């Protein structure tokens, strides 16, 4: 079912972007310090999540949920 595929893509995508976000914050904290990591977490994580949601919406409607 196409709706199930769309849901699974969304859930797995959110899981993966959270892994990338956490890893990025840890790496930035290690190399550049806590202040830089806080900025990356607050602004970069939000931006990355918004970009994922737009990509997910576009991909789902154009390729999975074709009418």
Coordinates of C-alpha atoms in Angstrom, one line a residue:
X1 CA 0.0 0.0 0.0
X2 CA 1.3 3.4 -1.0
X3 CA 0.2 5.1 2.2
X4 CA 2.2 2.6 4.3
X5 CA 5.3 3.2 2.2
X6 CA 4.9 6.9 2.8
X7 CA 4.6 6.5 6.5
X8 CA 7.6 4.2 6.7
X9 CA 9.6 6.6 4.7
X10 CA 8.7 9.4 7.0
X11 CA 9.4 7.5 10.2
X12 CA 12.7 6.1 8.9
X13 CA 13.7 9.5 7.6
X14 CA 13.0 11.2 10.9
X15 CA 15.1 8.5 12.7
X16 CA 18.0 9.0 10.3
X17 CA 18.0 12.8 10.4
X18 CA 18.0 12.6 14.2
X19 CA 21.1 10.3 14.1
X20 CA 22.8 12.7 11.8
X21 CA 21.8 15.7 13.9
X22 CA 23.1 14.1 17.1
X23 CA 26.4 13.0 15.5
X24 CA 26.9 16.4 14.0
X25 CA 26.4 18.1 17.3
X26 CA 28.8 15.8 19.1
X27 CA 31.5 16.3 16.4
X28 CA 31.1 20.1 16.5
X29 CA 31.2 20.0 20.4
X30 CA 34.4 17.9 20.2
X31 CA 36.2 20.0 17.7
X32 CA 34.8 23.5 18.3
X33 CA 33.4 23.6 21.9
X34 CA 30.0 23.8 23.6
X35 CA 28.9 27.2 22.3
X36 CA 29.3 26.1 18.7
X37 CA 27.5 22.9 19.4
X38 CA 24.6 24.7 21.0
X39 CA 24.3 26.9 17.9
X40 CA 24.5 24.0 15.5
X41 CA 21.9 22.1 17.7
X42 CA 19.5 25.0 17.9
X43 CA 19.7 26.4 14.4
X44 CA 21.2 23.6 12.2
X45 CA 19.0 20.9 13.6
X46 CA 15.9 23.0 13.0
X47 CA 17.0 23.9 9.5
X48 CA 17.9 20.3 8.7
X49 CA 14.5 19.0 10.0
X50 CA 12.6 21.6 7.9
X51 CA 14.6 20.7 4.8
X52 CA 13.8 17.0 5.5
X53 CA 10.0 17.8 5.8
X54 CA 10.0 19.7 2.5
X55 CA 11.9 16.9 0.7
X56 CA 9.6 14.3 2.2
X57 CA 6.5 16.1 1.2
X58 CA 7.8 16.7 -2.4
X59 CA 9.1 13.1 -2.8
X60 CA 6.0 11.5 -1.4
X61 CA 3.5 13.4 -3.5
X62 CA 5.5 13.2 -6.7
X63 CA 6.8 9.6 -6.6
X64 CA 5.0 7.5 -4.0
X65 CA 1.5 8.9 -3.9
X66 CA 1.1 9.5 -7.6
X67 CA -2.4 10.0 -8.7

